[in-house]
Short mmCIF file of C-alpha atoms in Angstrom, two decimals:
data_model
loop_
_atom_site.label_atom_id
_atom_site.label_comp_id
_atom_site.label_asym_id
_atom_site.label_seq_id
_atom_site.Cartn_x
_atom_site.Cartn_y
_atom_site.Cartn_z
CA UNK F 1 0.05 0.05 -0.06
CA UNK F 2 1.38 3.41 -1.04
CA UNK F 3 0.93 6.32 1.40
CA UNK F 4 -0.34 9.53 -0.29
CA UNK F 5 2.04 12.38 1.01
CA UNK F 6 -0.79 14.73 0.81
CA UNK F 7 -2.90 12.51 2.91
CA UNK F 8 -0.18 12.39 5.35
CA UNK F 9 0.31 16.18 5.45
CA UNK F 10 -3.45 16.73 5.95
CA UNK F 11 -3.40 14.27 8.82
CA UNK F 12 -0.65 16.13 10.42
CA UNK F 13 -2.36 19.42 9.73
CA UNK F 14 -5.63 18.00 11.50
CA UNK F 15 -3.75 16.83 14.46
CA UNK F 16 -1.96 20.21 14.94
CA UNK F 17 -5.32 22.00 14.63
CA UNK F 18 -6.92 19.66 17.11
CA UNK F 19 -3.86 20.06 19.53
CA UNK F 20 -4.27 23.89 19.33
CA UNK F 21 -7.99 23.74 19.91
CA UNK F 22 -7.68 21.62 22.76
CA UNK F 23 -4.92 23.88 24.38
CA UNK F 24 -7.28 26.76 23.80
CA UNK F 25 -10.01 25.02 25.85
CA UNK F 26 -7.65 23.98 28.63
CA UNK F 27 -6.40 25.90 31.63
CA UNK F 28 -2.79 27.27 31.39
CA UNK F 29 -0.16 26.52 33.93
CA UNK F 30 3.04 28.78 34.11
CA UNK F 31 5.59 26.37 35.95
CA UNK F 32 9.21 25.97 36.81
CA UNK F 33 10.29 22.43 37.01
CA UNK F 34 12.64 22.79 40.13
CA UNK F 35 10.40 25.08 42.07
CA UNK F 36 8.80 23.05 44.95
CA UNK F 37 5.74 25.31 45.03
CA UNK F 38 5.27 24.48 41.21
CA UNK F 39 5.89 20.77 41.86
CA UNK F 40 3.14 20.36 44.32
CA UNK F 41 0.80 22.15 41.70
CA UNK F 42 1.66 19.76 39.10
CA UNK F 43 1.18 16.89 41.45
CA UNK F 44 -2.13 17.95 42.11
CA UNK F 45 -3.17 18.16 38.62
CA UNK F 46 -1.58 14.80 37.99
CA UNK F 47 -3.57 13.12 40.80
CA UNK F 48 -6.74 14.90 39.60
CA UNK F 49 -6.06 13.61 36.09
CA UNK F 50 -6.63 17.29 34.82
CA UNK F 51 -4.70 18.19 31.73
CA UNK F 52 -3.36 21.73 31.25
CA UNK F 53 -1.35 23.59 28.75
CA UNK F 54 2.02 23.75 30.57
CA UNK F 55 4.47 26.61 29.97
CA UNK F 56 7.86 26.25 31.43
CA UNK F 57 9.52 29.51 32.23
CA UNK F 58 12.99 30.80 33.20
CA UNK F 59 13.30 32.83 36.09
CA UNK F 60 15.58 35.39 34.25
CA UNK F 61 13.10 35.85 31.30
CA UNK F 62 9.46 35.64 32.59
CA UNK F 63 6.79 35.78 29.90
CA UNK F 64 5.03 38.95 29.42
CA UNK F 65 1.68 37.31 29.38
CA UNK F 66 2.42 35.55 32.85
CA UNK F 67 3.38 39.04 34.20
CA UNK F 68 0.21 40.45 32.95
CA UNK F 69 -1.94 38.11 34.48
CA UNK F 70 0.05 37.63 37.75
CA UNK F 71 2.28 40.73 38.42
CA UNK F 72 3.92 39.07 41.52
CA UNK F 73 6.06 37.28 38.98
CA UNK F 74 6.27 33.95 40.69
CA UNK F 75 5.20 30.58 39.73
CA UNK F 76 3.15 28.49 39.67
CA UNK F 77 0.30 30.40 38.07
CA UNK F 78 -2.72 28.76 36.73
CA UNK F 79 -5.17 30.64 34.35
CA UNK F 80 -8.51 28.67 33.86
CA UNK F 81 -10.26 28.34 30.62
CA UNK F 82 -12.79 31.12 31.74
CA UNK F 83 -9.98 33.53 32.47
CA UNK F 84 -9.99 33.21 36.32
CA UNK F 85 -6.23 33.26 37.53
CA UNK F 86 -5.12 31.22 40.62
CA UNK F 87 -1.72 32.49 41.73
CA UNK F 88 -0.95 30.29 44.79
CA UNK F 89 0.25 26.71 44.74
CA UNK F 90 -1.74 25.45 47.67
CA UNK F 91 -5.06 27.06 45.96
CA UNK F 92 -3.97 25.21 42.75
CA UNK F 93 -3.67 21.91 44.46
CA UNK F 94 -6.92 22.46 46.28
CA UNK F 95 -8.82 23.48 42.99
CA UNK F 96 -7.46 20.59 41.15
CA UNK F 97 -8.23 18.06 43.79
CA UNK F 98 -11.77 19.32 44.29
CA UNK F 99 -12.36 18.30 40.73
CA UNK F 100 -11.32 14.68 41.40
CA UNK F 101 -14.15 12.20 41.76
CA UNK F 102 -14.14 10.81 44.32
CA UNK F 103 -12.15 13.44 46.29
CA UNK F 104 -9.64 11.03 47.62
CA UNK F 105 -6.85 13.33 48.54
CA UNK F 106 -9.38 15.71 50.23
CA UNK F 107 -10.53 13.40 52.94
CA UNK F 108 -12.75 15.40 55.34
CA UNK F 109 -11.64 13.22 58.12
CA UNK F 110 -8.06 14.40 57.58
CA UNK F 111 -8.30 17.50 55.80
CA UNK F 112 -8.10 19.89 58.78
CA UNK F 113 -4.92 18.06 60.11
CA UNK F 114 -3.52 18.11 56.58
CA UNK F 115 -4.07 22.02 56.28
CA UNK F 116 -2.54 22.47 59.49
CA UNK F 117 0.62 20.51 58.38
CA UNK F 118 0.76 22.49 55.20
CA UNK F 119 0.46 25.80 56.96
CA UNK F 120 3.32 24.75 59.28
CA UNK F 121 5.31 23.62 56.31
CA UNK F 122 4.88 26.96 54.42
CA UNK F 123 5.11 29.39 57.27
CA UNK F 124 7.80 27.60 59.49
CA UNK F 125 9.56 24.94 57.82
CA UNK F 126 10.28 26.78 54.57
CA UNK F 127 11.77 29.72 56.54
CA UNK F 128 14.47 27.46 57.95
CA UNK F 129 14.84 25.39 54.77
CA UNK F 130 15.72 28.61 52.83
CA UNK F 131 18.39 29.55 55.44
CA UNK F 132 19.74 26.05 55.55
CA UNK F 133 20.02 25.91 51.73
CA UNK F 134 21.44 29.41 51.49
CA UNK F 135 23.42 29.65 54.77
CA UNK F 136 26.22 31.81 53.04
CA UNK F 137 23.42 34.54 52.62
CA UNK F 138 22.14 34.32 56.30
CA UNK F 139 25.19 34.63 58.48
CA UNK F 140 23.25 34.96 61.85
CA UNK F 141 23.73 31.22 62.46
CA UNK F 142 25.61 28.36 61.07
CA UNK F 143 24.23 25.96 58.36
CA UNK F 144 24.22 23.20 61.10
CA UNK F 145 21.95 25.38 63.28
CA UNK F 146 19.57 26.16 60.50
CA UNK F 147 19.31 22.61 59.65
CA UNK F 148 18.58 21.64 63.28
CA UNK F 149 15.91 24.30 63.43
CA UNK F 150 14.28 22.71 60.37
CA UNK F 151 14.54 19.21 61.96
CA UNK F 152 11.78 20.28 64.31
CA UNK F 153 9.23 19.79 61.52
CA UNK F 154 11.07 16.61 60.38
CA UNK F 155 10.38 15.04 63.77
CA UNK F 156 6.76 15.75 63.53
CA UNK F 157 6.58 13.98 60.07
CA UNK F 158 8.72 11.06 61.56
CA UNK F 159 6.27 10.53 64.25
CA UNK F 160 3.21 10.70 61.83
CA UNK F 161 4.96 8.15 59.58
CA UNK F 162 5.69 5.60 62.53
CA UNK F 163 1.82 5.17 62.60
CA UNK F 164 1.00 5.25 58.74
CA UNK F 165 2.45 4.69 55.40
CA UNK F 166 1.57 8.12 54.40
CA UNK F 167 1.48 11.21 56.67
CA UNK F 168 -2.29 10.98 57.75
CA UNK F 169 -3.11 7.35 57.01
CA UNK F 170 -2.48 4.50 54.45
CA UNK F 171 -3.24 6.51 51.41
CA UNK F 172 -2.06 9.76 49.87
CA UNK F 173 -3.55 13.06 50.88
CA UNK F 174 -3.04 16.66 50.14
CA UNK F 175 -0.60 16.91 52.99
CA UNK F 176 1.92 14.45 51.25
CA UNK F 177 1.90 16.19 47.95
CA UNK F 178 1.72 19.57 49.63
CA UNK F 179 4.94 18.90 51.80
CA UNK F 180 7.00 16.36 50.06
CA UNK F 181 8.63 18.88 47.52
CA UNK F 182 10.01 20.81 50.32
CA UNK F 183 11.41 17.82 52.20
CA UNK F 184 13.05 16.61 48.98
CA UNK F 185 14.60 20.16 48.72
CA UNK F 186 15.78 19.99 52.40
CA UNK F 187 17.34 16.54 51.67
CA UNK F 188 19.04 17.71 48.62
CA UNK F 189 21.05 20.33 50.44
CA UNK F 190 23.19 17.50 51.73
CA UNK F 191 22.12 13.96 50.91
CA UNK F 192 24.51 12.14 53.02
CA UNK F 193 23.68 14.35 56.03
CA UNK F 194 19.84 14.06 55.50
CA UNK F 195 20.10 10.17 55.27
CA UNK F 196 22.32 9.92 58.33
CA UNK F 197 19.64 11.72 60.43
CA UNK F 198 17.45 9.70 62.80
CA UNK F 199 14.33 9.81 60.62
CA UNK F 200 14.22 6.22 59.08
CA UNK F 201 10.38 6.51 58.25
CA UNK F 202 10.71 10.00 56.74
CA UNK F 203 13.70 8.69 54.58
CA UNK F 204 11.60 5.65 53.18
CA UNK F 205 8.70 8.02 52.75
CA UNK F 206 10.73 10.32 50.59
CA UNK F 207 12.57 7.68 48.58
CA UNK F 208 9.21 6.10 47.81
CA UNK F 209 8.00 9.40 46.51
CA UNK F 210 11.04 10.09 44.50
CA UNK F 211 10.31 6.64 42.75
CA UNK F 212 6.49 7.34 42.47
CA UNK F 213 5.22 7.27 38.83
CA UNK F 214 3.40 10.59 39.14
CA UNK F 215 6.18 12.37 40.65
CA UNK F 216 8.61 11.14 37.82
CA UNK F 217 5.84 12.47 35.44
CA UNK F 218 5.63 15.81 37.42
CA UNK F 219 9.52 16.21 36.84
CA UNK F 220 9.43 15.73 33.13
CA UNK F 221 11.83 18.33 31.43
CA UNK F 222 10.43 20.94 29.01
CA UNK F 223 11.93 23.63 26.88
CA UNK F 224 11.13 27.15 28.19
CA UNK F 225 8.02 28.38 26.51
CA UNK F 226 8.04 31.19 24.03
CA UNK F 227 5.15 33.01 22.48
CA UNK F 228 4.12 31.18 19.42
CA UNK F 229 5.46 27.76 20.59
CA UNK F 230 3.27 24.67 19.94
CA UNK F 231 1.13 23.96 23.03
CA UNK F 232 2.51 21.49 25.44
CA UNK F 233 -0.40 19.53 27.02
CA UNK F 234 0.49 18.08 30.52
CA UNK F 235 0.25 15.30 31.20
CA UNK F 236 0.69 14.43 27.60
#
C-alpha cells in the first residue's frame, strides 16, 4: 500500500489544529520544574487527572503574559479556561483535587490536620529550609544550626509516619503532595547528612515518593515556553 504524501500532510495538519483547539479550551499553567511550589501544583493536577497547557519558564526571562495576569511574577500561576487566575500553589492543588471524583486526597476526616501541616510547612519549615540551603546569605547562624531548626518539623513528620504509610493514613492526601517537594529540597542540600539523620520512616517515605510514577511524570523536562510555540499538553 502506497501512502499518499498529501494525505499524510493533511493528517498532520488536522492533528496540529486539534492540539491547538484542545490547548485553547484548557487551563494554562506557568511552571518552573525545580520550584517546590510548582511541583506540588503539578502533582495536584496529575492526581486529579486534569490536563493543562504547561508553559515552562526561566526565572531570568518571565513571559509577558504571565506577568500581565500575575504581576507578582512567581510560579506557579494557573489561568483557567474562563480567565480566572489562581496564583498560589496551595490553591491550585485544592482547585485540582476538588475536581477529582471521588475526592480521595481531600478526605474530610484528615483535611483539617492536613491543612495545619501544610501551613506549618509553608510558614515555619520553609523559613528554616531557605536559610539552611542558602546559609552563606544568612550569617546569623551556622548551616548546621539552620538544619537543626528545620529538623523540628521533620520530627513531626517522622512521628506521623511511624503510625502510617503516608502522613495521615494508608493513602495519599493533600498533605503528602503539599509537603514532599520541600522535604526533597531539604534533603538535597546534603543528601549524606539527611540520610544519616534519625528519621528512618521519613527517609523511606521520601525515597518512595521520588520513585512514584506521578512524581517522575511531574518532573518531566520541558523547553522554556516562548510566545508562538506549539502548545505542550501536561500530562501528555
